[in-house]
PDB file of C-alpha atoms in Angstrom:
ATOM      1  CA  UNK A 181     -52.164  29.303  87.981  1.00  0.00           C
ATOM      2  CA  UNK A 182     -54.528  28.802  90.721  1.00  0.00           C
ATOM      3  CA  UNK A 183     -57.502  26.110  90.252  1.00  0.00           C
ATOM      4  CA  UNK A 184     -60.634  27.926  91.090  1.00  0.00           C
ATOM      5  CA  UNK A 185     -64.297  26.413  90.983  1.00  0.00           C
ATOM      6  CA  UNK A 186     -66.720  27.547  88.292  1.00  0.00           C
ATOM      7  CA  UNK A 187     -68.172  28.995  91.285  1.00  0.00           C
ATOM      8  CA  UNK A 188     -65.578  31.041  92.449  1.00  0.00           C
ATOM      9  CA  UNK A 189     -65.107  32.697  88.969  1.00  0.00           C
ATOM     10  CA  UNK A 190     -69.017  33.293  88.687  1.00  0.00           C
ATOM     11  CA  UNK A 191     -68.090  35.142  91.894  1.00  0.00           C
ATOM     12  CA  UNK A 192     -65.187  37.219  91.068  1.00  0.00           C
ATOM     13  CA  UNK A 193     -66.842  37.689  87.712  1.00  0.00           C
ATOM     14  CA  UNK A 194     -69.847  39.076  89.397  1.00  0.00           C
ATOM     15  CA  UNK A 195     -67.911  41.117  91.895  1.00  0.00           C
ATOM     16  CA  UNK A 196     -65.622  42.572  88.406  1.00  0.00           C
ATOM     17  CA  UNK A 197     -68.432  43.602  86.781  1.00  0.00           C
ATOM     18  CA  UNK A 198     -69.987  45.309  89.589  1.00  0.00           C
ATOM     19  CA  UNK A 199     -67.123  47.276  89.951  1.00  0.00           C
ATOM     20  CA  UNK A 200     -67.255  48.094  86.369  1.00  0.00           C
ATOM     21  CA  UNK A 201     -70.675  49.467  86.745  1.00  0.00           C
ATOM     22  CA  UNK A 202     -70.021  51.442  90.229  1.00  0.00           C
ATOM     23  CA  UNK A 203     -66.670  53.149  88.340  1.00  0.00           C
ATOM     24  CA  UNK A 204     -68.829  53.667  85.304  1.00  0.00           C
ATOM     25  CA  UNK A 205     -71.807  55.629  87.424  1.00  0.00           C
ATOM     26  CA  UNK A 206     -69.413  57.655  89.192  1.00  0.00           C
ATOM     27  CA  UNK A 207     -67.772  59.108  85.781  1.00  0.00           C
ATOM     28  CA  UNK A 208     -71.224  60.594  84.339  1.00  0.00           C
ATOM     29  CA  UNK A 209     -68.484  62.924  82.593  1.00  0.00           C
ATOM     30  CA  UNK A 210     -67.680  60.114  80.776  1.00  0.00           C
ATOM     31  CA  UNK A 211     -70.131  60.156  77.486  1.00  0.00           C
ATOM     32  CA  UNK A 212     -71.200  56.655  75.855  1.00  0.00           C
ATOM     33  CA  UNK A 213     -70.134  57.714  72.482  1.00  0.00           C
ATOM     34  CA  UNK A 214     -66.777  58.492  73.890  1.00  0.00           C
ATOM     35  CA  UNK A 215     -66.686  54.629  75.282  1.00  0.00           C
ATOM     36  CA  UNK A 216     -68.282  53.657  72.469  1.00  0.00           C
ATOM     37  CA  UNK A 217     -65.135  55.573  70.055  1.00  0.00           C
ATOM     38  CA  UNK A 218     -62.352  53.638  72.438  1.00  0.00           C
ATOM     39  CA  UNK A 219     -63.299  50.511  73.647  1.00  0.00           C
ATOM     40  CA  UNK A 220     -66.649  49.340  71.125  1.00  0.00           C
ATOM     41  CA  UNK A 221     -68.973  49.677  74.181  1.00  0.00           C
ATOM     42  CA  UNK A 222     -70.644  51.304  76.296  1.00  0.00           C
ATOM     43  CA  UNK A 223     -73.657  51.640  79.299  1.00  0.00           C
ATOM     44  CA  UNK A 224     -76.318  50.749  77.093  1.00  0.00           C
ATOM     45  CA  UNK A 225     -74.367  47.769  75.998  1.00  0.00           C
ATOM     46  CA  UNK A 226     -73.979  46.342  79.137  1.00  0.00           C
ATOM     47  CA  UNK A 227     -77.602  46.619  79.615  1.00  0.00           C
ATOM     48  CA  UNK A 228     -78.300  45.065  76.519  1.00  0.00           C
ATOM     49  CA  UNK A 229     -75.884  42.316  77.868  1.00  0.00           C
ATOM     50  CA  UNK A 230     -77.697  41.993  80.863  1.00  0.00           C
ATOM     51  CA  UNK A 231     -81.479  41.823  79.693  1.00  0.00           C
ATOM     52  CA  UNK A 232     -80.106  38.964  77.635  1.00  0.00           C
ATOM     53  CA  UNK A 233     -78.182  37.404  80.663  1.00  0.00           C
ATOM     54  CA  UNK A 234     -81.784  37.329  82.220  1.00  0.00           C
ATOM     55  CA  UNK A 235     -83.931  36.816  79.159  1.00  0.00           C
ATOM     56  CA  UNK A 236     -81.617  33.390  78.849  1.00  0.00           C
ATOM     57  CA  UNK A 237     -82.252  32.451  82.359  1.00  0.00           C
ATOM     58  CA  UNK A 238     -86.389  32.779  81.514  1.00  0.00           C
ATOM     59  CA  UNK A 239     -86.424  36.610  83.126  1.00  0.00           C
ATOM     60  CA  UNK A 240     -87.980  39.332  81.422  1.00  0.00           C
ATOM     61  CA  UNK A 241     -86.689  42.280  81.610  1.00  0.00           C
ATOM     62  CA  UNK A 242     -87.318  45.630  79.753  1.00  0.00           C
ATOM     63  CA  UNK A 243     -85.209  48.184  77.943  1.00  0.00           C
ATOM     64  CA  UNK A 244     -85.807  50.734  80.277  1.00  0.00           C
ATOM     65  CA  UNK A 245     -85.632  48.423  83.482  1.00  0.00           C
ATOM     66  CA  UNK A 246     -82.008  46.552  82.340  1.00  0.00           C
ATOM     67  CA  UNK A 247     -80.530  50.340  81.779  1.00  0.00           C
ATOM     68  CA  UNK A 248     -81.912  51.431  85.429  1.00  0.00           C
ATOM     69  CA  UNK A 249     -80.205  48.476  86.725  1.00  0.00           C
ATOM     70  CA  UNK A 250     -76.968  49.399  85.004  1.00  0.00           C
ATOM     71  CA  UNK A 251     -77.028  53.404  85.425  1.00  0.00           C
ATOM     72  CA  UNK A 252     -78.567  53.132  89.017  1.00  0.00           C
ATOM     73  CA  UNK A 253     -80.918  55.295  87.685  1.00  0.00           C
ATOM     74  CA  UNK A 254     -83.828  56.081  85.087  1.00  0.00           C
ATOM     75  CA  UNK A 255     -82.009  56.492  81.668  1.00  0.00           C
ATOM     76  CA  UNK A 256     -83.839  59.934  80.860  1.00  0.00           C
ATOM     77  CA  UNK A 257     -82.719  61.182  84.853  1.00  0.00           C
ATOM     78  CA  UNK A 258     -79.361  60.103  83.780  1.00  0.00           C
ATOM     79  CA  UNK A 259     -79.680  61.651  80.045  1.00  0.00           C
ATOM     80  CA  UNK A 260     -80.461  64.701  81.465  1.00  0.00           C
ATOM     81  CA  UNK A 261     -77.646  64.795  84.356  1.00  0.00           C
ATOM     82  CA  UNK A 262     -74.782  63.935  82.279  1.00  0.00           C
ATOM     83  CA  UNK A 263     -75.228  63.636  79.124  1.00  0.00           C
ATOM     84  CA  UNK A 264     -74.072  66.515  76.659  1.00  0.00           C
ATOM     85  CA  UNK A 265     -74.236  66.715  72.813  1.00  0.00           C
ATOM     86  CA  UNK A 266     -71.575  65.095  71.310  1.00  0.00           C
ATOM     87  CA  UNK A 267     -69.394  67.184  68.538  1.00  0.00           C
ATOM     88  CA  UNK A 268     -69.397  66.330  64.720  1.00  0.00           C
ATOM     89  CA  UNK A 269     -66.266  64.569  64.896  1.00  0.00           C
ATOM     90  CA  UNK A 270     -66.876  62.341  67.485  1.00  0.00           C
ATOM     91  CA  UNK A 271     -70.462  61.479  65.386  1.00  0.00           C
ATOM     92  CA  UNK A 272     -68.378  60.901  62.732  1.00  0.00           C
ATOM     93  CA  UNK A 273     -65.526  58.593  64.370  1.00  0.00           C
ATOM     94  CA  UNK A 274     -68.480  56.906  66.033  1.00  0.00           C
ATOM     95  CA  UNK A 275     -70.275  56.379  62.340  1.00  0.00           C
ATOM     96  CA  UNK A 276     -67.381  55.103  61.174  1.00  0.00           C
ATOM     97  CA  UNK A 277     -66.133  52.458  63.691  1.00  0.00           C
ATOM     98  CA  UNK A 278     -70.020  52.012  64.531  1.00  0.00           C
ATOM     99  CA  UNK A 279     -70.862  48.096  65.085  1.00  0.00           C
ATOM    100  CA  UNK A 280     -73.313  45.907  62.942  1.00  0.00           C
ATOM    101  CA  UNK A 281     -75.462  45.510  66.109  1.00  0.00           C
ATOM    102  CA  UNK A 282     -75.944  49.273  66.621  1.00  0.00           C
TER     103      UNK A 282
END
C-alpha cells in the first residue's frame, strides 16, 4: 500500500466527501428515510456530522446553517422540492431499525 501523509488523506477525505454530498444533491429523488432504511444515514446526518466537525474546531454553527451547507440549499426549499411523504411501511422499517441518536 502506498504511504500517504496525514495530509494527503485529509485531502482525499475532503475531496470523497464532497463528492458524496454533490451525488447526494443531485438525487433529490432519493428520500432520507429511504437512506436512512439502507445504509443508517442520511443528509441530516451528515450535517449533524459536520456542525460537530466545526463545533470541535471552536466554530459555531447552527442546525439550519450545517444542513444548507450540506443540501446546497435552505432545508425547507429543499423539503418542499423533493421531499414526498413517505408510506407506512417505510415509517415502520424506519421505526424499527431507527438509531438511539434519532
Amino acid at each position: 500500500m502506498t504511504e500517504l501523509s496525514e495530509e494527503r488523506k485529509r485531502d482525499f477525505e475532503a475531496a470523497a466527501f464532497r463528492r458524496l454530498v454533490e451525488h447526494l444533491r443531485a438525487r433529490g429523488d432519493v428520500q432520507n428515510i429511504d437512506l436512512m432504511n439502507l445504509a443508517g444515514f442520511c443528509r441530516n446526518c451528515l450535517s449533524n456530522w459536520y456542525r460537530e466537525a466545526a463545533e470541535a474546531d471552536g466554530i459555531a454553527l447552527t442546525k439550519d446553517e450545517s444542513r444548507e451547507i450540506i443540501y446546497g440549499m435552505p432545508y425547507a426549499e429543499w423539503q418542499a422540492l423533493n421531499q414526498t411523504e413517505a408510506s407506512e411501511a417505510k415509517k415502520a422499517e424506519f421505526e424499527a431499525r431507527r438509531p438511539n441518536d434519532h
